[in-house]
Coordinates of C-alpha atoms in Angstrom, one line a residue:
M231 CA 0.0 -0.2 -0.1
S232 CA 1.2 3.3 -0.9
K233 CA 2.3 6.0 1.9
A234 CA -0.3 8.6 0.1
S235 CA -3.1 6.0 0.7
N236 CA -1.7 5.3 4.3
S237 CA -1.7 9.3 5.1
S238 CA -5.3 9.4 3.3
K239 CA -6.6 6.9 6.0
E240 CA -4.8 8.5 8.7
E241 CA -6.4 11.7 8.0
K242 CA -10.0 10.2 7.5
K243 CA -9.8 9.3 11.4
L244 CA -11.7 11.3 13.8
K245 CA -13.2 10.5 17.2
W246 CA -16.6 11.2 17.8
W247 CA -16.0 14.3 20.2
Q248 CA -13.9 15.7 17.4
L249 CA -16.7 15.5 15.3
S250 CA -18.9 17.1 17.6
L251 CA -16.6 20.3 18.0
L252 CA -16.2 20.3 14.0
G253 CA -20.2 20.3 14.0
V254 CA -20.6 23.6 16.5
A255 CA -17.6 25.4 14.8
G256 CA -19.0 24.7 11.4
T257 CA -22.6 25.4 11.8
I258 CA -22.3 28.3 13.5
G259 CA -22.7 31.2 11.2
T260 CA -24.8 34.4 10.0
G261 CA -27.9 32.5 10.4
Y262 CA -27.4 32.5 14.1
F263 CA -25.5 36.0 14.3
L264 CA -27.9 37.9 12.2
G265 CA -31.0 35.5 11.4
S266 CA -32.0 35.2 15.1
S267 CA -33.1 38.8 15.0
L268 CA -35.4 38.1 12.1
A269 CA -36.6 35.5 14.0
I270 CA -37.0 37.2 17.5
S271 CA -38.8 40.1 15.3
I272 CA -41.3 37.8 14.1
G273 CA -42.2 35.6 17.2
G274 CA -40.8 37.0 20.1
P275 CA -39.4 35.4 23.1
A276 CA -41.4 32.4 22.1
V277 CA -39.0 31.6 19.2
L278 CA -36.9 29.6 22.3
I279 CA -39.1 26.9 21.6
A280 CA -38.3 27.1 18.0
Y281 CA -34.7 26.5 18.5
A282 CA -35.6 23.9 20.5
L283 CA -37.9 21.8 18.0
A284 CA -35.6 22.9 15.2
A285 CA -32.6 21.1 17.1
L286 CA -34.9 17.9 17.3
G287 CA -35.9 18.0 13.5
T288 CA -32.1 18.7 12.6
Y289 CA -30.9 15.5 15.1
V290 CA -33.2 13.2 13.0
V291 CA -32.0 13.9 9.5
F292 CA -28.2 14.0 10.9
D293 CA -28.9 10.8 12.5
A294 CA -30.8 9.3 9.1
L295 CA -27.6 10.2 6.7
A296 CA -25.2 9.4 9.6
R297 CA -26.7 5.9 9.3
M298 CA -26.8 5.5 5.5
T299 CA -23.5 6.7 5.6
S300 CA -22.2 4.6 7.7
D301 CA -24.0 1.1 6.1
H302 CA -23.4 2.5 2.6
P303 CA -20.3 5.2 2.3
E304 CA -20.9 6.9 -1.2
E305 CA -18.9 9.8 -2.3
G306 CA -21.7 12.0 -3.5
S307 CA -23.3 11.1 -0.1
F308 CA -27.5 12.0 0.2
R309 CA -27.4 12.9 -3.6
S310 CA -26.4 9.2 -4.1
Y311 CA -28.8 7.9 -2.0
A312 CA -31.6 9.6 -3.1
K313 CA -30.3 8.2 -6.9
K314 CA -30.4 4.6 -5.1
A315 CA -34.0 5.0 -3.4
F316 CA -35.8 6.5 -6.1
G317 CA -33.9 6.5 -9.2
N318 CA -31.8 8.7 -11.5
W319 CA -34.3 11.8 -11.4
A320 CA -34.2 12.1 -7.7
G321 CA -30.3 11.9 -8.2
F322 CA -30.7 15.1 -10.5
A323 CA -33.1 16.8 -8.3
S324 CA -31.1 16.4 -4.8
G325 CA -28.1 17.5 -6.4
W326 CA -29.8 20.8 -8.0
V327 CA -32.1 21.6 -4.8
Y328 CA -28.6 21.2 -2.6
W329 CA -26.7 23.7 -5.1
F330 CA -29.6 26.1 -5.3
S331 CA -29.6 26.1 -1.3
E332 CA -26.3 26.7 -1.1
L333 CA -26.0 29.5 -3.6
L334 CA -28.7 31.1 -1.6
I335 CA -27.2 30.6 1.6
M336 CA -24.1 32.2 0.1
G337 CA -26.5 35.2 -1.1
S338 CA -27.6 35.3 2.4
Q339 CA -24.1 35.4 4.1
L340 CA -23.1 37.9 1.7
T341 CA -25.9 40.1 2.4
A342 CA -25.6 39.4 6.1
L343 CA -21.8 40.6 5.6
S344 CA -22.7 43.6 4.0
I345 CA -25.3 44.8 6.6
F346 CA -22.5 44.0 9.3
S347 CA -20.2 46.4 7.2
R348 CA -22.8 49.3 7.1
F349 CA -22.4 49.0 11.1
W350 CA -19.5 51.4 10.7
F351 CA -20.4 53.0 7.2
P352 CA -23.9 53.5 7.6
H353 CA -24.2 55.4 4.2
V354 CA -22.5 53.0 1.8
P355 CA -25.0 51.4 -0.2
L356 CA -25.6 47.9 0.6
W357 CA -24.6 46.3 -2.7
V358 CA -21.1 48.0 -2.9
F359 CA -20.2 45.6 0.4
A360 CA -21.9 42.5 -1.5
A361 CA -20.3 43.0 -4.9
G362 CA -16.5 43.4 -2.7
F363 CA -17.2 40.1 -0.7
G364 CA -18.7 38.1 -3.8
V365 CA -15.4 39.3 -5.7
I366 CA -13.0 38.3 -2.8
G367 CA -14.6 35.0 -2.4
L368 CA -14.6 33.9 -5.9
C369 CA -10.9 34.7 -6.1
I370 CA -10.1 32.6 -3.0
V371 CA -11.8 29.9 -4.8
F372 CA -10.7 30.2 -8.3
F373 CA -6.9 30.6 -7.2
G374 CA -7.5 27.9 -4.3
N375 CA -5.7 28.1 -1.1
K376 CA -3.9 25.3 0.5
G377 CA -4.0 26.4 3.8
F378 CA -7.8 27.7 4.0
D379 CA -8.4 24.4 6.2
R380 CA -6.1 25.7 8.7
V381 CA -7.5 29.2 8.2
E382 CA -11.3 27.5 8.6
N383 CA -10.0 26.0 12.0
V384 CA -8.8 29.3 13.1
L385 CA -12.0 30.9 12.3
A386 CA -13.9 28.4 13.7
I387 CA -12.2 28.8 17.4
I388 CA -12.8 33.0 16.7
K389 CA -16.5 32.0 16.3
I390 CA -16.6 30.1 19.5
A391 CA -14.6 32.6 21.8
A392 CA -17.2 35.5 20.2
I393 CA -20.3 33.4 22.0
I394 CA -17.9 32.9 24.9
M395 CA -17.2 36.6 25.3
F396 CA -21.0 37.6 24.9
L397 CA -22.2 34.9 27.4
I398 CA -19.5 36.6 29.9
L399 CA -20.2 40.2 29.2
A400 CA -23.7 39.8 29.1
I401 CA -24.1 38.2 32.5
A402 CA -21.4 41.2 33.7
L403 CA -24.3 43.7 32.5
L404 CA -27.2 41.7 33.9
A405 CA -25.4 41.4 37.1
G406 CA -24.9 45.2 37.4
W407 CA -21.1 44.5 37.3
I408 CA -20.8 46.8 34.3
G409 CA -23.1 50.0 34.1
G410 CA -24.2 52.6 31.4
T411 CA -26.7 49.8 29.4
K412 CA -28.6 51.3 26.8
Y413 CA -31.8 49.4 27.4
D414 CA -33.6 48.3 30.7
H415 CA -33.6 44.8 31.4
K416 CA -36.8 42.8 31.8
V417 CA -37.6 38.9 32.0
P418 CA -40.7 38.4 29.7
T419 CA -43.2 36.5 32.2
D420 CA -46.6 36.8 30.7
M421 CA -48.2 34.9 27.9
A422 CA -48.6 38.5 26.2
A423 CA -44.9 38.9 26.5
I424 CA -43.8 35.6 25.5
F425 CA -46.2 35.1 22.4
P426 CA -46.8 38.8 21.2
K427 CA -47.8 37.8 17.8
G428 CA -49.5 34.4 19.1
G429 CA -49.2 30.8 18.1
V430 CA -48.9 32.2 14.3
G431 CA -45.9 34.4 14.9
L432 CA -43.8 31.3 16.4
W433 CA -45.0 29.3 13.5
A434 CA -43.8 32.0 10.9
A435 CA -40.5 32.4 13.0
F436 CA -39.7 28.3 12.9
L437 CA -38.0 28.5 9.7
F438 CA -35.5 30.8 10.6
A439 CA -34.5 28.6 13.6
F440 CA -34.2 25.8 11.4
Y441 CA -32.0 28.1 9.6
A442 CA -29.4 28.5 12.3
Y443 CA -28.7 24.7 12.0
G444 CA -28.0 25.0 8.1
G445 CA -24.8 22.8 7.5
I446 CA -25.6 19.9 9.3
E447 CA -26.1 17.7 6.4
V448 CA -22.1 18.7 5.4
L449 CA -21.7 16.9 9.1
G450 CA -23.3 13.8 8.0
I451 CA -21.1 13.5 5.2
M452 CA -17.8 13.5 7.0
S453 CA -19.5 10.9 9.4
Y454 CA -17.4 8.3 7.2
R455 CA -14.0 10.0 8.6
L456 CA -14.8 8.4 12.1
E457 CA -12.7 6.0 13.5
K458 CA -15.8 4.1 15.2
P459 CA -19.0 4.9 12.4
E460 CA -21.5 3.7 14.6
D461 CA -20.6 6.7 16.9
A462 CA -22.0 9.2 14.5
P463 CA -25.7 9.4 16.1
K464 CA -23.6 9.9 19.5
A465 CA -21.3 12.9 17.8
G466 CA -24.7 14.2 16.6
K467 CA -26.7 14.0 19.8
V468 CA -23.7 16.1 21.7
M469 CA -23.5 18.2 18.8
L470 CA -27.0 19.5 18.7
I471 CA -27.3 19.5 22.7
S472 CA -24.2 22.0 22.7
L473 CA -26.1 24.2 19.7
S474 CA -29.4 24.0 21.1
T475 CA -27.8 25.4 24.5
V476 CA -25.8 27.8 23.6
Y477 CA -28.6 29.3 20.8
V478 CA -31.1 29.3 23.7
V479 CA -29.0 30.6 25.9
S480 CA -27.3 33.3 24.5
I481 CA -30.7 34.5 22.8
G482 CA -32.6 34.3 26.0
L483 CA -30.1 36.9 27.4
A484 CA -30.7 38.9 24.5
L485 CA -34.3 39.0 24.8
I486 CA -33.5 40.2 28.5
M487 CA -31.2 42.6 27.6
V488 CA -32.9 44.1 24.8
P489 CA -36.7 45.4 24.5
L490 CA -38.9 43.4 21.5
S491 CA -39.0 46.7 19.7
A492 CA -35.6 47.3 19.1
F493 CA -34.8 44.1 17.2
N494 CA -34.4 44.4 13.4
P495 CA -32.9 42.4 10.5
K496 CA -30.4 44.9 9.9
E497 CA -28.7 44.5 13.5
S498 CA -27.0 41.6 15.1
P499 CA -29.0 40.9 18.5
F500 CA -25.7 40.1 20.1
V501 CA -24.2 43.7 19.1
L502 CA -27.3 45.6 20.5
A503 CA -27.6 43.4 23.8
L504 CA -23.7 44.6 24.5
S505 CA -24.4 48.3 23.7
S506 CA -23.4 50.0 26.8
D507 CA -21.3 53.5 27.6
H508 CA -18.4 51.4 29.8
L509 CA -18.2 48.9 26.7
A510 CA -18.2 51.3 23.7
F511 CA -15.5 49.3 21.9
V512 CA -16.9 45.8 22.5
P513 CA -19.7 46.4 19.6
H514 CA -17.0 47.3 17.5
L515 CA -15.2 44.4 18.2
F516 CA -18.0 41.7 18.0
N517 CA -18.9 43.2 14.9
G518 CA -15.7 42.5 13.4
V519 CA -15.7 39.2 14.9
L520 CA -19.1 38.4 12.8
I521 CA -17.6 39.4 9.6
V522 CA -14.6 37.3 10.3
A523 CA -17.0 34.5 10.9
G524 CA -19.7 35.3 8.3
F525 CA -16.8 35.4 5.6
S526 CA -15.6 31.9 6.5
T527 CA -19.1 30.4 6.4
M528 CA -20.0 32.2 2.9
T529 CA -16.5 31.1 1.3
A530 CA -16.9 27.5 2.5
S531 CA -20.6 27.6 0.9
L532 CA -18.8 28.9 -2.3
Y533 CA -16.5 25.9 -2.4
A534 CA -19.6 23.5 -1.8
V535 CA -21.4 24.8 -4.8
T536 CA -18.3 24.6 -7.0
S537 CA -17.4 21.1 -5.9
M538 CA -21.5 20.2 -6.4
I539 CA -21.7 21.8 -9.9
I540 CA -18.4 20.1 -11.0
T541 CA -20.0 16.8 -9.7
L542 CA -23.2 17.2 -11.2
A543 CA -21.5 17.9 -14.6
K544 CA -19.0 15.1 -14.6
E545 CA -22.1 13.0 -14.0
G546 CA -24.4 14.2 -16.8
D547 CA -26.7 16.1 -14.7
A548 CA -25.3 19.5 -15.7
P549 CA -23.6 20.5 -18.8
T550 CA -20.1 19.0 -19.3
L551 CA -18.8 22.5 -19.7
F552 CA -18.8 23.1 -15.9
S553 CA -16.4 20.3 -15.3
R554 CA -13.8 21.8 -17.2
K555 CA -11.2 23.7 -15.7
W556 CA -9.2 26.5 -17.5
K557 CA -5.2 25.4 -17.7
K558 CA -6.6 22.0 -16.5
K559 CA -6.5 23.6 -12.7
Y560 CA -9.0 26.8 -12.3
P561 CA -12.8 26.1 -12.4
L562 CA -13.5 29.0 -14.6
F563 CA -16.6 28.0 -16.1
A564 CA -18.1 26.6 -12.6
L565 CA -17.3 29.9 -11.0
S566 CA -18.8 32.0 -13.8
L567 CA -22.1 30.1 -13.4
I568 CA -21.8 30.9 -9.5
G569 CA -21.1 34.6 -10.4
C570 CA -23.8 34.8 -12.4
G571 CA -25.8 34.1 -9.1
L572 CA -24.2 36.4 -7.0
I573 CA -24.8 39.1 -9.2
G574 CA -28.5 38.3 -9.1
T575 CA -28.0 38.8 -4.8
I576 CA -25.8 42.4 -5.8
V577 CA -29.1 43.4 -8.2
M578 CA -31.1 42.4 -5.5
S579 CA -29.4 44.2 -2.7
L580 CA -29.2 47.2 -5.3
L581 CA -33.2 47.5 -5.9
L582 CA -34.2 46.1 -2.6
P583 CA -31.7 47.0 0.2
G584 CA -34.3 46.9 2.6
K585 CA -35.8 43.2 2.5
V586 CA -33.5 41.5 0.6
Y587 CA -32.0 39.5 3.6
E588 CA -35.3 38.3 4.4
Y589 CA -36.2 37.2 0.9
I590 CA -33.1 35.6 0.5
T591 CA -32.6 33.8 3.8
T592 CA -36.3 32.7 3.7
A593 CA -35.7 31.0 0.2
A594 CA -32.2 29.8 1.3
G595 CA -34.2 28.0 4.4
L596 CA -36.6 26.6 2.6
M597 CA -34.2 24.9 -0.2
L598 CA -32.5 23.3 2.8
L599 CA -35.4 21.9 4.3
Y600 CA -36.6 20.3 0.6
N601 CA -33.5 18.9 0.3
W602 CA -33.6 17.6 4.2
S603 CA -37.0 16.2 3.6
F604 CA -35.3 14.1 0.4
I605 CA -32.6 12.6 3.1
L606 CA -35.3 11.3 5.4
L607 CA -37.4 9.9 2.5
S608 CA -34.3 8.1 1.0
S609 CA -33.6 6.9 4.6
G610 CA -36.8 5.1 4.5
R611 CA -36.0 3.2 1.5
L612 CA -32.4 2.3 2.1
L613 CA -32.2 1.7 5.9
K614 CA -33.9 -1.1 8.4
S615 CA -36.3 0.6 10.3
G616 CA -37.8 -0.1 13.4
K617 CA -41.0 1.3 14.5
F618 CA -38.9 3.7 16.5
D619 CA -37.3 4.9 13.2
V620 CA -40.1 5.3 11.6
V621 CA -41.7 7.6 14.3
K622 CA -38.6 9.6 14.5
R623 CA -38.6 10.2 10.5
W624 CA -42.3 11.2 10.7
I625 CA -41.5 13.6 13.5
G626 CA -38.9 15.1 11.0
L627 CA -41.0 15.5 8.4
V628 CA -43.9 17.0 10.4
L629 CA -41.6 19.4 11.8
I630 CA -39.7 20.5 8.4
T631 CA -43.7 20.9 6.6
L632 CA -44.6 23.5 9.7
A633 CA -41.2 25.3 9.0
V634 CA -42.0 25.5 5.5
T635 CA -46.0 26.3 5.6
G636 CA -45.1 28.9 8.6
T637 CA -44.2 31.3 5.9
L638 CA -47.3 31.6 4.6
F639 CA -48.1 33.6 7.5
H640 CA -45.7 36.3 7.2
A641 CA -45.3 39.0 4.5
L642 CA -41.9 39.3 4.3
S643 CA -41.3 35.7 4.1
R644 CA -43.9 35.0 1.5
P645 CA -42.0 35.9 -1.3
G646 CA -38.6 33.7 -0.3
L647 CA -41.3 30.9 -0.2
F648 CA -42.4 31.8 -4.1
I649 CA -38.5 32.2 -5.1
S650 CA -38.0 28.7 -3.6
L651 CA -41.2 26.8 -5.6
L652 CA -39.9 28.8 -8.6
L653 CA -36.5 27.2 -8.5
V654 CA -38.2 23.8 -7.6
L655 CA -40.4 24.0 -10.6
L656 CA -37.3 24.9 -12.8
I657 CA -35.7 22.0 -11.5
G658 CA -38.4 19.6 -12.1
I659 CA -39.1 20.6 -15.6
S660 CA -34.8 20.3 -16.6
D661 CA -35.1 16.7 -14.7
V662 CA -38.1 15.9 -16.7
I663 CA -36.3 16.9 -20.0
V664 CA -33.1 15.3 -19.0
Q665 CA -34.5 12.0 -18.2
R666 CA -36.4 12.0 -21.5
K667 CA -33.3 12.6 -23.2
R668 CA -31.5 10.1 -21.1
K669 CA -34.3 7.2 -22.0
K670 CA -34.4 8.0 -25.7
K671 CA -30.1 7.6 -25.9
S672 CA -30.6 4.6 -23.5
S673 CA -33.0 3.2 -26.1
A674 CA -31.3 4.0 -29.1
Q675 CA -28.4 2.3 -27.8
S676 CA -30.0 -1.1 -27.0
A677 CA -31.5 -1.0 -30.2
S678 CA -28.2 -0.5 -32.1
A679 CA -26.6 -3.2 -29.9
G680 CA -29.2 -5.5 -30.8
K681 CA -29.0 -4.9 -34.7
E682 CA -25.3 -5.3 -34.5
D683 CA -26.0 -8.9 -33.1
E684 CA -28.5 -9.8 -35.3
E685 CA -26.3 -8.8 -37.9
A686 CA -23.0 -10.5 -36.5
D687 CA -25.9 -13.9 -36.3
E688 CA -26.8 -13.9 -40.0
P689 CA -25.5 -16.9 -41.8
S690 CA -22.7 -15.6 -44.7
T691 CA -23.9 -15.4 -48.5
E692 CA -23.1 -14.9 -51.9
K693 CA -24.7 -11.3 -51.4
E694 CA -22.2 -10.6 -48.3
A695 CA -18.9 -11.6 -50.9
G696 CA -17.8 -7.5 -50.4
Y697 CA -17.7 -8.7 -46.3
H698 CA -15.5 -11.0 -44.2
I699 CA -16.0 -11.6 -40.8
T700 CA -13.7 -10.4 -38.1
G701 CA -14.4 -11.7 -34.7
I702 CA -18.2 -11.7 -34.2
R703 CA -18.7 -8.5 -36.4
L704 CA -19.0 -8.1 -40.0
R705 CA -16.8 -5.5 -41.8
R706 CA -17.0 -4.5 -45.1
S707 CA -13.8 -5.3 -47.4
K708 CA -11.8 -3.0 -49.5
V709 CA -13.0 -3.4 -53.2
K710 CA -10.0 -3.3 -55.5

């Protein structure tokens, strides 16, 4: 066995707690740092219930994907499982739904980064920052960066450190150890304060709680690197318990420290909570950390959409042009397609600066949940399921359905739902066309092969004097 393969095997070995840590660091992003403000403004303090339920639904998805990965390790992961479970059409649909979900997530992160940047430069148009961050991200992926994994690890530590810093400072502000707070602190106790917009508000905010756990499917893919693949569900449990605890505690502290009317989709709730005359530098420091953390997750999404479009092109589910690399190294064509998607985000930032984050984040969260539904449905076909597994799967599907339908009850979420349905329709039409072409091509090849076999079996006659037999096929001889 070669050294390369030996080192590859060593790289694949992870302990379950390492996978949990990677999951916590990789999942926390702008969906939490800024998306939580959107969830709070829609649902009020009751969103804490949504984050707990979303953690349950996310675990069901992770558990299903991790078990499929353990039983049938596949390079294409959930896309390959959808293909095995339902056929080529499902592989095509799952791959493209994931690609669009990651593209929209990237657009959402790009918008969030622009919003964070306007904390310092409020008069600069949103689209200027979006264009700048987009170009930098495309350049990183275009030229490649061998040290990017190490940089990601450092950025993950920065994200976790920022959350710990917030928790410590929030407790100090609440305890009165640090004065000069901008807002009065109040614990919501009555039902009217906890559910300011009733159960419908909580329902409408449910999607954004799920969105904060986005990225879990990538961790499911990584579970094949475990020393003991059977430890994947345990890693998922610890990770999601840690994530949900961090989310509920930190958002709960923010809800106590900031009045509900102050929350808005243009400011992080954690920056608002740390506003104090005695901590004037802290919101600026925290905002800088949010930009660094958000850029790392945006670039990771950019790598994901690039890899997926190249894979789709190689397997015939996208034009082969996108699998080609300029000078056999640079994914120019794939990045050109992705660049068009980013331009769409920038144009939206220009035309709808006040609403673009809500629209793109809603569509991104919905596309993510559509893909998670594929994972759960595929697991029902491919895994041996006991009664408890069936119940878990249905709980996951019901929670996802609640999150999707909840977007109907909020005016700013509804356009995102229509965008996602339009994309699904586009993918569906493309899927039908591709499968029909494949079927015709396969039928033509079968007919051609059958015809050749028939010709090979025909006895030689005088009329065939111009032919001689080579092997089992007939070939025309040259006539002198």
